[in-house]
XYZ file of C-alpha atoms in Angstrom:
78
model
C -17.103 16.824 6.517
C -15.238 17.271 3.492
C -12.292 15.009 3.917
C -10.395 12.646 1.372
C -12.736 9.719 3.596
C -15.787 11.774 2.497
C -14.954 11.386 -0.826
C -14.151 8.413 -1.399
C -16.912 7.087 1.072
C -19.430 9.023 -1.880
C -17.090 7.716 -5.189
C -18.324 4.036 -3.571
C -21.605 4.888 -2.852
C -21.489 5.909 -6.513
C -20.080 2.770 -7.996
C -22.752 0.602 -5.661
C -25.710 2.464 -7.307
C -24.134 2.747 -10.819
C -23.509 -1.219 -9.999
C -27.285 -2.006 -8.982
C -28.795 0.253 -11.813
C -30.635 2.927 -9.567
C -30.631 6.500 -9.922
C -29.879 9.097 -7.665
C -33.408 9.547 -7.266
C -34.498 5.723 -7.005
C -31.389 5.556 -4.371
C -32.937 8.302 -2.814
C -36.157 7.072 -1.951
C -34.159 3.488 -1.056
C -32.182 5.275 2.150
C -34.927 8.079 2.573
C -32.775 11.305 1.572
C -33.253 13.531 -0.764
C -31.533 12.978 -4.051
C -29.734 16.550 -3.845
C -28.715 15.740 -0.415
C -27.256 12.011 -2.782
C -25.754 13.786 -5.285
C -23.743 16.160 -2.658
C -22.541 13.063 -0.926
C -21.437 11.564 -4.162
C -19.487 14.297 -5.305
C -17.774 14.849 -1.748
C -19.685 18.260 -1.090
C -22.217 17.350 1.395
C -21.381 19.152 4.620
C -22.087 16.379 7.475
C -22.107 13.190 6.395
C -22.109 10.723 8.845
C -20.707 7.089 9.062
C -24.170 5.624 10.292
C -25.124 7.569 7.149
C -22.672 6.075 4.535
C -23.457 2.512 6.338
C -27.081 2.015 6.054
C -26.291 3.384 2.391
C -24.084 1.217 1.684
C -26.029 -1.353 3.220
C -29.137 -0.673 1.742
C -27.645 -0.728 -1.937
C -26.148 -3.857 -0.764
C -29.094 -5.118 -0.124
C -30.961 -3.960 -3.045
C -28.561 -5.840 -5.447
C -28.334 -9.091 -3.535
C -32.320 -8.913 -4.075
C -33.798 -6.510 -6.309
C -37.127 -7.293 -5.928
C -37.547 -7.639 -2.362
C -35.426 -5.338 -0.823
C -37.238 -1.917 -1.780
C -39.642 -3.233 0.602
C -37.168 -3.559 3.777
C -35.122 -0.367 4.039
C -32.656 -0.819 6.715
C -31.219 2.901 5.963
C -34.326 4.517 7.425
Protein backbone atom coordinates (compact mmCIF):
# COMPACT_ATOMS: atom_id res chain seq x y z
CA UNK A 1 0.00 0.00 0.00
CA UNK A 2 1.59 3.05 -1.00
CA UNK A 3 -0.94 5.68 -0.21
CA UNK A 4 -0.58 9.32 1.30
CA UNK A 5 -2.01 7.14 4.79
CA UNK A 6 1.06 4.90 4.28
CA UNK A 7 3.18 7.61 4.49
CA UNK A 8 2.35 9.45 6.88
CA UNK A 9 1.41 6.33 9.08
CA UNK A 10 5.65 5.61 8.56
CA UNK A 11 6.71 9.72 8.97
CA UNK A 12 4.97 8.95 12.73
CA UNK A 13 6.34 5.82 13.28
CA UNK A 14 9.52 7.77 12.53
CA UNK A 15 9.06 10.65 14.88
CA UNK A 16 7.93 7.93 17.82
CA UNK A 17 11.34 6.14 17.47
CA UNK A 18 13.42 9.31 16.77
CA UNK A 19 11.27 10.49 20.05
CA UNK A 20 12.18 7.31 22.28
CA UNK A 21 15.90 7.18 21.04
CA UNK A 22 15.84 3.66 19.25
CA UNK A 23 17.18 2.79 16.03
CA UNK A 24 15.74 1.23 13.22
CA UNK A 25 17.38 -1.78 14.27
CA UNK A 26 16.61 -1.58 18.17
CA UNK A 27 12.83 -0.78 16.86
CA UNK A 28 13.20 -3.69 14.92
CA UNK A 29 13.81 -6.23 17.33
CA UNK A 30 11.00 -4.18 19.69
CA UNK A 31 7.93 -5.15 17.04
CA UNK A 32 9.84 -8.30 15.62
CA UNK A 33 10.47 -7.08 11.86
CA UNK A 34 13.25 -6.73 10.19
CA UNK A 35 14.84 -3.33 10.17
CA UNK A 36 14.79 -3.19 6.17
CA UNK A 37 11.27 -4.22 6.27
CA UNK A 38 11.31 -0.60 9.18
CA UNK A 39 13.07 1.47 7.10
CA UNK A 40 10.61 0.69 3.95
CA UNK A 41 7.69 1.50 6.14
CA UNK A 42 9.27 4.70 7.24
CA UNK A 43 9.98 6.00 4.02
CA UNK A 44 6.40 5.00 2.58
CA UNK A 45 7.87 2.15 0.25
CA UNK A 46 6.92 -0.94 1.98
CA UNK A 47 4.43 -2.77 -0.20
CA UNK A 48 1.69 -4.15 2.43
CA UNK A 49 1.62 -2.56 5.39
CA UNK A 50 -1.07 -3.26 7.48
CA UNK A 51 -3.04 -1.24 10.17
CA UNK A 52 -2.66 -4.11 12.87
CA UNK A 53 0.93 -3.55 11.70
CA UNK A 54 1.32 0.28 12.19
CA UNK A 55 -0.77 -0.29 15.64
CA UNK A 56 1.19 -2.67 17.62
CA UNK A 57 4.12 -0.33 16.28
CA UNK A 58 2.91 2.40 17.36
CA UNK A 59 1.93 0.81 20.41
CA UNK A 60 4.93 -0.83 21.18
CA UNK A 61 7.09 2.48 20.84
CA UNK A 62 4.45 3.85 22.98
CA UNK A 63 5.09 1.65 25.31
CA UNK A 64 8.75 1.64 25.22
CA UNK A 65 8.88 5.43 26.07
CA UNK A 66 6.27 5.45 28.81
CA UNK A 67 8.82 2.74 30.34
CA UNK A 68 12.09 2.24 28.92
CA UNK A 69 13.28 -0.23 31.00
CA UNK A 70 10.53 -2.56 31.27
CA UNK A 71 8.87 -2.59 28.20
CA UNK A 72 11.59 -4.41 25.92
CA UNK A 73 10.54 -7.21 27.97
CA UNK A 74 6.61 -7.15 27.03
CA UNK A 75 6.28 -6.75 23.27
CA UNK A 76 2.72 -6.36 22.48
CA UNK A 77 3.67 -5.97 18.55
CA UNK A 78 4.58 -9.65 18.30
Amino acid sequence: MRTAAAKAAGESIRALRELAGLTVTQTAQLTGRSPSYLSRVENGKAAHVTDKYIANTVGALSQYIANPVGAEKSNPAA
